[in-house]
Short mmCIF file of C-alpha atoms and ligand atoms in Angstrom, two decimals:
data_model
loop_
_atom_site.label_atom_id
_atom_site.label_comp_id
_atom_site.label_asym_id
_atom_site.label_seq_id
_atom_site.Cartn_x
_atom_site.Cartn_y
_atom_site.Cartn_z
CA MET A 1 2.65 20.84 10.69
CA LYS A 2 -0.54 20.09 12.59
CA ALA A 3 -1.10 16.54 13.79
CA PHE A 4 -3.25 14.78 16.35
CA GLU A 5 -1.36 12.67 18.89
CA LEU A 6 -2.82 9.99 21.09
CA ARG A 7 -0.94 10.50 24.37
CA GLY A 8 -2.83 8.02 26.52
CA PHE A 9 -5.85 5.77 25.99
CA GLY A 10 -9.26 7.43 25.68
CA LEU A 11 -10.64 10.01 23.26
CA GLU A 12 -9.81 12.78 25.75
CA SER A 13 -6.11 11.93 25.26
CA LEU A 14 -6.24 12.75 21.54
CA VAL A 15 -4.49 16.12 21.31
CA LEU A 16 -3.93 18.53 18.41
CA THR A 17 -0.26 19.46 18.36
CA GLU A 18 2.64 20.61 16.16
CA ARG A 19 5.18 18.17 14.70
CA PRO A 20 8.07 18.76 12.29
CA GLU A 21 7.19 18.27 8.61
CA PRO A 22 8.63 14.96 7.39
CA VAL A 23 11.45 14.85 4.84
CA PRO A 24 11.60 11.89 2.42
CA GLY A 25 14.68 9.65 2.44
CA PRO A 26 15.63 7.22 -0.35
CA PHE A 27 12.56 5.48 -1.87
CA GLU A 28 10.27 7.51 0.39
CA THR A 29 7.53 10.00 -0.38
CA VAL A 30 5.73 12.71 1.55
CA VAL A 31 1.99 13.00 1.04
CA ARG A 32 -0.01 16.11 1.88
CA MET A 33 -3.16 14.61 3.34
CA ARG A 34 -6.45 15.80 1.86
CA ALA A 35 -8.86 13.40 3.56
CA ALA A 36 -9.02 10.53 6.02
CA SER A 37 -11.68 8.02 6.95
CA LEU A 38 -12.48 6.34 10.23
CA ASN A 39 -12.65 2.66 11.03
CA TYR A 40 -13.96 0.76 14.01
CA ARG A 41 -10.32 -0.22 14.61
CA ASP A 42 -9.50 3.44 15.33
CA LEU A 43 -12.06 3.47 18.13
CA VAL A 44 -10.85 0.33 19.88
CA LEU A 45 -7.22 1.34 19.37
CA ILE A 46 -7.88 4.74 20.98
CA GLN A 47 -9.82 3.07 23.82
CA GLY A 48 -6.84 0.77 24.44
CA THR A 49 -8.71 -2.52 23.96
CA TYR A 50 -7.19 -3.30 20.54
CA ASP A 51 -3.59 -3.32 21.78
CA PRO A 52 -3.07 -2.38 25.43
CA LYS A 53 0.71 -2.44 24.83
CA LEU A 54 0.56 0.04 21.95
CA ARG A 55 3.48 2.48 22.06
CA LEU A 56 2.34 6.07 22.60
CA PRO A 57 2.32 8.87 21.60
CA LEU A 58 0.90 7.83 18.26
CA VAL A 59 -0.67 9.70 15.36
CA PRO A 60 -3.84 7.62 14.90
CA LEU A 61 -6.02 6.72 11.88
CA SER A 62 -5.09 4.34 9.12
CA ASP A 63 -7.02 5.48 6.06
CA GLY A 64 -6.08 8.55 4.08
CA ALA A 65 -5.72 10.07 0.65
CA GLY A 66 -3.77 13.06 -0.57
CA GLU A 67 -1.23 14.44 -2.96
CA VAL A 68 2.43 13.53 -3.25
CA VAL A 69 4.41 16.70 -2.49
CA ALA A 70 7.98 15.41 -2.19
CA VAL A 71 9.90 12.31 -3.21
CA GLY A 72 13.30 11.05 -2.10
CA PRO A 73 16.11 9.66 -4.25
CA GLY A 74 15.22 6.54 -6.22
CA VAL A 75 11.43 7.03 -6.25
CA THR A 76 9.92 5.99 -9.59
CA ARG A 77 6.35 4.84 -8.83
CA VAL A 78 4.96 8.32 -8.12
CA LYS A 79 5.83 11.99 -8.63
CA PRO A 80 4.85 15.24 -6.95
CA GLY A 81 1.27 16.17 -7.83
CA ASP A 82 0.01 12.57 -8.02
CA ARG A 83 -3.21 11.79 -6.17
CA VAL A 84 -2.65 8.75 -3.98
CA VAL A 85 -4.18 6.59 -1.29
CA LEU A 86 -2.03 5.12 1.46
CA SER A 87 -2.02 1.36 1.80
CA TYR A 88 -2.78 0.38 5.40
CA VAL A 89 -0.51 -2.70 5.56
CA GLN A 90 2.46 -0.82 4.16
CA ASP A 91 4.79 -3.67 3.12
CA TRP A 92 2.28 -6.30 1.94
CA VAL A 93 2.61 -5.60 -1.75
CA THR A 94 1.39 -8.89 -3.22
CA GLY A 95 1.04 -12.62 -2.61
CA GLU A 96 0.27 -14.42 0.63
CA PRO A 97 0.57 -12.61 3.97
CA GLU A 98 3.87 -13.24 5.80
CA PRO A 99 4.65 -12.10 9.35
CA SER A 100 7.44 -9.85 8.08
CA LEU A 101 5.08 -8.15 5.59
CA VAL A 102 2.12 -7.35 7.82
CA THR A 103 3.60 -5.66 10.88
CA ARG A 104 4.03 -2.10 9.56
CA ARG A 105 0.46 -0.78 9.68
CA LEU A 106 -0.52 2.87 9.53
CA GLY A 107 -2.35 4.21 12.56
CA GLY A 108 -0.68 1.75 14.99
CA PRO A 109 2.04 0.64 15.37
CA LEU A 110 3.20 3.17 12.72
CA ASP A 111 2.10 6.78 13.00
CA GLY A 112 -1.07 7.22 10.99
CA VAL A 113 -2.71 9.78 8.77
CA LEU A 114 -4.21 12.28 11.21
CA ALA A 115 -1.47 14.77 10.29
CA GLU A 116 -1.08 17.32 7.53
CA TYR A 117 1.90 15.46 6.00
CA VAL A 118 2.73 11.75 6.13
CA LYS A 119 5.95 10.04 5.02
CA VAL A 120 5.62 6.56 3.50
CA PRO A 121 7.77 4.39 1.24
CA GLU A 122 6.77 4.56 -2.41
CA HIS A 123 5.67 0.90 -2.30
CA GLY A 124 3.01 1.83 0.29
CA LEU A 125 1.02 4.01 -2.12
CA VAL A 126 -1.82 3.27 -4.50
CA ARG A 127 -3.02 5.60 -7.26
CA ALA A 128 -6.31 7.24 -6.25
CA PRO A 129 -9.25 6.19 -8.44
CA ALA A 130 -9.78 8.93 -11.02
CA HIS A 131 -13.54 9.15 -10.54
CA LEU A 132 -13.41 9.53 -6.76
CA SER A 133 -13.04 12.65 -4.62
CA ASP A 134 -10.29 12.73 -2.01
CA VAL A 135 -12.81 11.94 0.70
CA GLU A 136 -14.20 8.99 -1.27
CA ALA A 137 -10.71 7.68 -2.02
CA ALA A 138 -9.82 7.89 1.68
CA THR A 139 -12.58 5.41 2.53
CA LEU A 140 -10.92 2.53 0.67
CA PRO A 141 -7.74 1.22 2.39
CA ILE A 142 -9.22 -0.83 5.22
CA ALA A 143 -12.96 -1.31 4.70
CA ALA A 144 -13.09 -1.72 0.92
CA VAL A 145 -9.90 -3.79 0.65
CA THR A 146 -11.16 -6.11 3.40
CA ALA A 147 -14.50 -6.58 1.64
CA TRP A 148 -12.70 -7.23 -1.67
CA HIS A 149 -10.31 -9.73 -0.07
CA ALA A 150 -13.14 -11.55 1.73
CA LEU A 151 -15.38 -11.84 -1.34
CA PHE A 152 -12.95 -12.34 -4.20
CA GLU A 153 -9.41 -13.16 -3.06
CA VAL A 154 -10.09 -15.81 -0.43
CA GLY A 155 -13.82 -16.02 -1.16
CA ARG A 156 -15.20 -17.48 -4.35
CA VAL A 157 -18.26 -15.31 -4.97
CA ARG A 158 -19.86 -16.02 -8.33
CA PRO A 159 -22.80 -14.50 -10.22
CA GLY A 160 -26.03 -15.85 -8.77
CA ASP A 161 -24.56 -16.53 -5.32
CA THR A 162 -26.24 -15.12 -2.24
CA VAL A 163 -24.06 -13.08 0.13
CA LEU A 164 -25.09 -12.03 3.61
CA VAL A 165 -23.63 -8.81 5.01
CA GLU A 166 -24.15 -7.86 8.64
CA GLY A 167 -24.96 -4.28 9.63
CA THR A 168 -24.47 -1.19 7.50
CA GLY A 169 -20.99 -0.02 8.53
CA GLY A 170 -18.00 0.55 6.29
CA VAL A 171 -16.96 -3.03 5.53
CA SER A 172 -20.51 -4.29 5.12
CA LEU A 173 -21.66 -1.63 2.64
CA PHE A 174 -18.53 -2.12 0.53
CA ALA A 175 -19.24 -5.87 0.63
CA LEU A 176 -22.81 -5.13 -0.50
CA GLN A 177 -21.68 -2.92 -3.40
CA LEU A 178 -18.89 -5.28 -4.51
CA ALA A 179 -21.03 -8.43 -4.27
CA ARG A 180 -23.63 -6.73 -6.46
CA LEU A 181 -20.89 -5.88 -8.99
CA ALA A 182 -20.08 -9.57 -9.15
CA GLY A 183 -23.70 -10.42 -9.88
CA ALA A 184 -24.52 -11.82 -6.45
CA ARG A 185 -27.76 -11.41 -4.54
CA VAL A 186 -27.21 -9.64 -1.21
CA LEU A 187 -29.10 -9.99 2.05
CA VAL A 188 -28.37 -7.47 4.78
CA THR A 189 -29.02 -7.27 8.51
CA SER A 190 -29.25 -4.03 10.48
CA GLY A 191 -30.51 -2.77 13.80
CA SER A 192 -32.46 -0.05 11.95
CA ASP A 193 -35.37 -0.34 9.50
CA GLU A 194 -34.43 3.01 8.01
CA LYS A 195 -30.90 1.76 7.27
CA LEU A 196 -32.33 -1.45 5.80
CA ALA A 197 -34.39 0.64 3.38
CA ARG A 198 -31.22 2.53 2.36
CA ALA A 199 -29.34 -0.76 1.91
CA LYS A 200 -32.12 -1.98 -0.40
CA ALA A 201 -31.79 1.22 -2.41
CA LEU A 202 -28.08 0.30 -2.81
CA GLY A 203 -28.99 -3.09 -4.24
CA ALA A 204 -29.71 -5.45 -1.33
CA SER A 205 -32.57 -7.85 -2.11
CA ALA A 206 -33.88 -8.15 1.43
CA GLY A 207 -33.12 -6.94 4.93
CA ILE A 208 -33.58 -8.35 8.41
CA ASN A 209 -33.68 -6.20 11.53
CA TYR A 210 -31.50 -8.09 14.03
CA ARG A 211 -33.03 -6.17 16.94
CA LYS A 212 -36.60 -7.12 16.03
CA THR A 213 -35.55 -10.60 14.84
CA PRO A 214 -32.70 -11.77 17.09
CA GLU A 215 -32.95 -15.21 15.42
CA TRP A 216 -31.99 -13.58 12.15
CA ASP A 217 -30.38 -16.83 10.92
CA GLU A 218 -33.87 -18.37 10.72
CA ALA A 219 -35.05 -15.40 8.66
CA VAL A 220 -32.07 -15.92 6.33
CA LEU A 221 -33.01 -19.58 5.90
CA SER A 222 -36.58 -18.68 5.01
CA LEU A 223 -35.37 -16.04 2.51
CA THR A 224 -33.23 -18.70 0.82
CA GLY A 225 -35.82 -21.48 0.70
CA GLY A 226 -34.18 -23.27 3.63
CA ARG A 227 -30.83 -23.61 1.84
CA GLY A 228 -28.82 -20.81 3.44
CA VAL A 229 -26.55 -18.22 1.83
CA ASP A 230 -23.35 -19.04 -0.03
CA HIS A 231 -21.18 -16.54 1.85
CA VAL A 232 -21.34 -14.56 5.06
CA VAL A 233 -19.09 -11.58 5.78
CA GLU A 234 -19.03 -11.85 9.59
CA VAL A 235 -18.34 -8.59 11.40
CA ALA A 236 -19.82 -9.11 14.85
CA GLY A 237 -18.20 -12.08 16.64
CA GLY A 238 -19.58 -13.36 19.96
CA PRO A 239 -22.72 -15.51 19.59
CA ASN A 240 -23.20 -14.01 16.15
CA LEU A 241 -20.66 -16.39 14.63
CA SER A 242 -22.79 -19.43 15.47
CA ARG A 243 -25.79 -17.71 13.88
CA ALA A 244 -23.70 -17.08 10.77
CA LEU A 245 -22.84 -20.79 10.68
CA ARG A 246 -26.53 -21.64 10.77
CA ALA A 247 -27.33 -19.09 8.05
CA VAL A 248 -24.79 -20.40 5.54
CA ARG A 249 -25.53 -23.29 3.18
CA MET A 250 -23.87 -26.68 3.30
CA GLY A 251 -20.41 -26.20 1.79
CA GLY A 252 -20.68 -22.41 2.12
CA GLU A 253 -18.18 -19.89 3.47
CA VAL A 254 -18.13 -17.68 6.54
CA THR A 255 -15.38 -15.08 6.38
CA VAL A 256 -14.63 -13.69 9.81
CA VAL A 257 -13.72 -10.03 9.62
CA GLY A 258 -14.78 -8.25 12.80
CA PHE A 259 -15.65 -8.21 16.45
CA LEU A 260 -18.28 -5.49 16.81
CA GLU A 261 -20.11 -7.51 19.46
CA GLU A 262 -17.19 -9.36 21.10
CA MET A 263 -13.54 -10.14 20.43
CA ARG A 264 -14.24 -13.79 21.24
CA ALA A 265 -16.71 -16.14 19.58
CA GLU A 266 -18.18 -19.53 20.19
CA LEU A 267 -18.09 -21.92 17.28
CA GLU A 268 -20.62 -24.77 17.12
CA LEU A 269 -18.21 -27.33 15.73
CA LEU A 270 -20.83 -29.84 14.65
CA GLN A 271 -22.64 -27.13 12.68
CA ALA A 272 -19.42 -26.48 10.77
CA ILE A 273 -18.30 -30.10 10.41
CA ARG A 274 -21.58 -31.72 9.39
CA ARG A 275 -22.30 -28.97 6.93
CA HIS A 276 -18.81 -28.70 5.42
CA VAL A 277 -18.64 -24.98 6.13
CA THR A 278 -15.40 -23.11 5.52
CA VAL A 279 -14.72 -20.64 8.32
CA ARG A 280 -11.76 -18.38 7.78
CA ALA A 281 -10.53 -15.02 8.95
CA VAL A 282 -8.97 -12.25 6.91
CA SER A 283 -7.04 -9.15 7.84
CA VAL A 284 -7.40 -6.43 5.18
CA GLY A 285 -5.37 -7.30 2.07
CA SER A 286 -2.30 -6.65 -0.07
CA ARG A 287 -1.57 -3.65 -2.24
CA ALA A 288 -2.27 -5.87 -5.26
CA SER A 289 -5.78 -6.55 -3.90
CA PHE A 290 -6.20 -2.82 -3.40
CA GLU A 291 -5.18 -2.18 -7.03
CA HIS A 292 -7.64 -4.80 -8.30
CA LEU A 293 -10.33 -3.13 -6.23
CA VAL A 294 -9.47 0.29 -7.71
CA ARG A 295 -9.74 -1.14 -11.23
CA ALA A 296 -13.20 -2.57 -10.50
CA LEU A 297 -14.44 0.65 -8.91
CA GLU A 298 -13.22 2.67 -11.90
CA VAL A 299 -14.66 0.37 -14.56
CA HIS A 300 -18.07 0.39 -12.86
CA GLU A 301 -17.85 3.96 -11.52
CA VAL A 302 -18.79 2.82 -8.04
CA HIS A 303 -18.80 5.53 -5.39
CA PRO A 304 -18.30 4.63 -1.72
CA VAL A 305 -21.14 5.45 0.66
CA VAL A 306 -19.94 8.42 2.71
CA ASP A 307 -22.29 9.16 5.58
CA ARG A 308 -20.74 12.32 6.99
CA VAL A 309 -17.60 14.43 6.54
CA PHE A 310 -16.12 16.33 9.48
CA PRO A 311 -13.34 18.94 9.29
CA PHE A 312 -9.84 17.76 10.32
CA ALA A 313 -10.00 19.86 13.50
CA ASP A 314 -13.15 17.98 14.60
CA ALA A 315 -11.50 14.55 14.56
CA ARG A 316 -12.63 13.84 18.12
CA ALA A 317 -16.25 14.66 17.28
CA ALA A 318 -16.00 12.43 14.20
CA LEU A 319 -14.73 9.51 16.30
CA GLY A 320 -17.53 10.12 18.81
CA TYR A 321 -20.04 10.03 15.96
CA LEU A 322 -18.62 6.72 14.71
CA ALA A 323 -18.86 5.31 18.23
CA SER A 324 -22.55 6.29 18.38
CA GLY A 325 -23.29 3.82 15.56
CA GLN A 326 -25.60 6.26 13.77
CA HIS A 327 -23.60 6.12 10.56
CA PHE A 328 -24.49 4.33 7.32
CA GLY A 329 -21.26 3.55 5.48
CA LYS A 330 -18.14 5.63 6.07
CA VAL A 331 -17.37 8.61 8.30
CA ALA A 332 -14.61 10.83 6.91
CA LEU A 333 -12.46 13.88 7.63
CA ALA A 334 -11.60 16.64 5.16
CA PHE A 335 -8.24 18.35 5.71
CA PRO A 336 -7.65 22.08 5.26
CA ARG A 337 -6.35 22.90 1.75
N1 NAP B 401 -10.32 -8.14 9.48
C1 NAP B 401 -10.10 -6.96 8.94
O1 NAP B 401 -9.17 -6.77 8.15
C2 NAP B 401 -11.02 -5.85 9.26
C3 NAP B 401 -11.08 -4.73 8.43
C4 NAP B 401 -12.03 -3.75 8.70
C5 NAP B 401 -12.86 -3.88 9.80
N2 NAP B 401 -12.72 -4.95 10.61
C6 NAP B 401 -13.62 -5.14 11.74
O2 NAP B 401 -14.92 -5.36 11.20
C7 NAP B 401 -15.91 -4.77 12.03
C8 NAP B 401 -16.68 -3.75 11.22
O3 NAP B 401 -15.82 -2.66 10.94
P1 NAP B 401 -16.36 -1.34 10.26
O4 NAP B 401 -15.21 -0.40 10.19
O5 NAP B 401 -17.15 -1.67 9.04
O6 NAP B 401 -17.34 -0.83 11.41
P2 NAP B 401 -18.39 0.34 11.40
O7 NAP B 401 -18.35 1.08 10.11
O8 NAP B 401 -18.22 1.11 12.65
O9 NAP B 401 -19.76 -0.47 11.43
C9 NAP B 401 -20.56 -0.48 12.55
C10 NAP B 401 -21.95 -0.99 12.15
O10 NAP B 401 -22.02 -2.39 12.31
C11 NAP B 401 -23.33 -2.75 12.68
N3 NAP B 401 -23.33 -3.59 13.88
C12 NAP B 401 -22.96 -3.28 15.13
N4 NAP B 401 -23.12 -4.34 15.94
C13 NAP B 401 -23.63 -5.33 15.17
C14 NAP B 401 -24.04 -6.65 15.42
N5 NAP B 401 -23.98 -7.18 16.63
N6 NAP B 401 -24.51 -7.39 14.39
C15 NAP B 401 -24.58 -6.87 13.15
N7 NAP B 401 -24.21 -5.61 12.86
C16 NAP B 401 -23.74 -4.87 13.86
C17 NAP B 401 -24.10 -1.48 12.91
O11 NAP B 401 -24.89 -1.28 11.74
P3 NAP B 401 -26.48 -1.11 11.84
O12 NAP B 401 -26.68 0.22 12.55
O13 NAP B 401 -26.95 -1.14 10.45
O14 NAP B 401 -27.00 -2.25 12.66
C18 NAP B 401 -23.02 -0.43 13.04
O15 NAP B 401 -23.42 0.81 12.59
C19 NAP B 401 -15.13 -4.21 13.21
O16 NAP B 401 -15.07 -5.16 14.24
C20 NAP B 401 -13.75 -3.96 12.66
O17 NAP B 401 -12.75 -3.93 13.64
C21 NAP B 401 -11.82 -5.93 10.36
#
């Protein structure tokens, strides 16, 4: 089968090669991949900054959807022909995260989905939402599950709340769509007025251009009558975290998800303490969270925002496009049928 291997760090070390087709063992399945989606994590992993000790060669990319084509002895959850999405944190089925449950992650350290066939245990699969295409389903495992976890599993978003999402990448647009489903008001920041207009068309109430208004936290306060938002989904890190702390209301929540600006952040402790702010971090979510997300998307017929779809063979170009930051929502790959 065809697969891309990362043989060293850097996009130039991502090589299309041949690998043997996997054969399922007991309780394992083989999925013929139909689509994959890209995450910021894939970029930093390929660059070598995410985990400099990552074992190579590795088949990268974490998010994919496809069709079950073979099952090993004992498999009961799925059968050949089923449309499925692969769960990124393979063994975290339900409940609280435990170190032993969260280590086996697709696309590093485990081989990922940038291959024609992928072998995973049956417990690492989720039924693909019926109303979504393969490409749309492939956008869910990291970005959508993280947004769901942040807003509804650890977060306590209620109708009437105000949620701030930062930028218009994968996680943030899912957070926008899901917060709207829950009846929340959404404010969005972006470095582009054009993207802000598109975010408003998706249901955001107001947008702030963080390039034109670097003190965007002050703009958030004026949009909320000085009170601040109830929740922030924080994707940038660096000095941005302190701004998020100033933009949230007393007693509000900042859920730390990403590090688009920096992998470190400075926290103004008095801002957090005096204002009773909950600051917490999340890392994706369990399969149970994923299944709750699928149910909500199906009931409300929500479609992910897919910016651009590249062919499988153009994976490097797709990653370069993601790195350029031009995208609005998700960048995906369609596999040959
Ligand atoms: N904790 C987890 O489980 C988890 C899961 C998924 C992702 N993440 C992390 O979350 C972050 C976002 O991931 P993603 O996959 O959604 O990324 P993405 O799709 O590549 O999103 C990038 C977008 O973020 C916006 N952005 C860039 N720098 C920004 C800044 N300083 N302030 C505000 N917005 C900024 C830009 O949007 P505009 O052009 O509109 O400005 C950019 O297009 C990454 O750091 C990723 O590693 C963490």
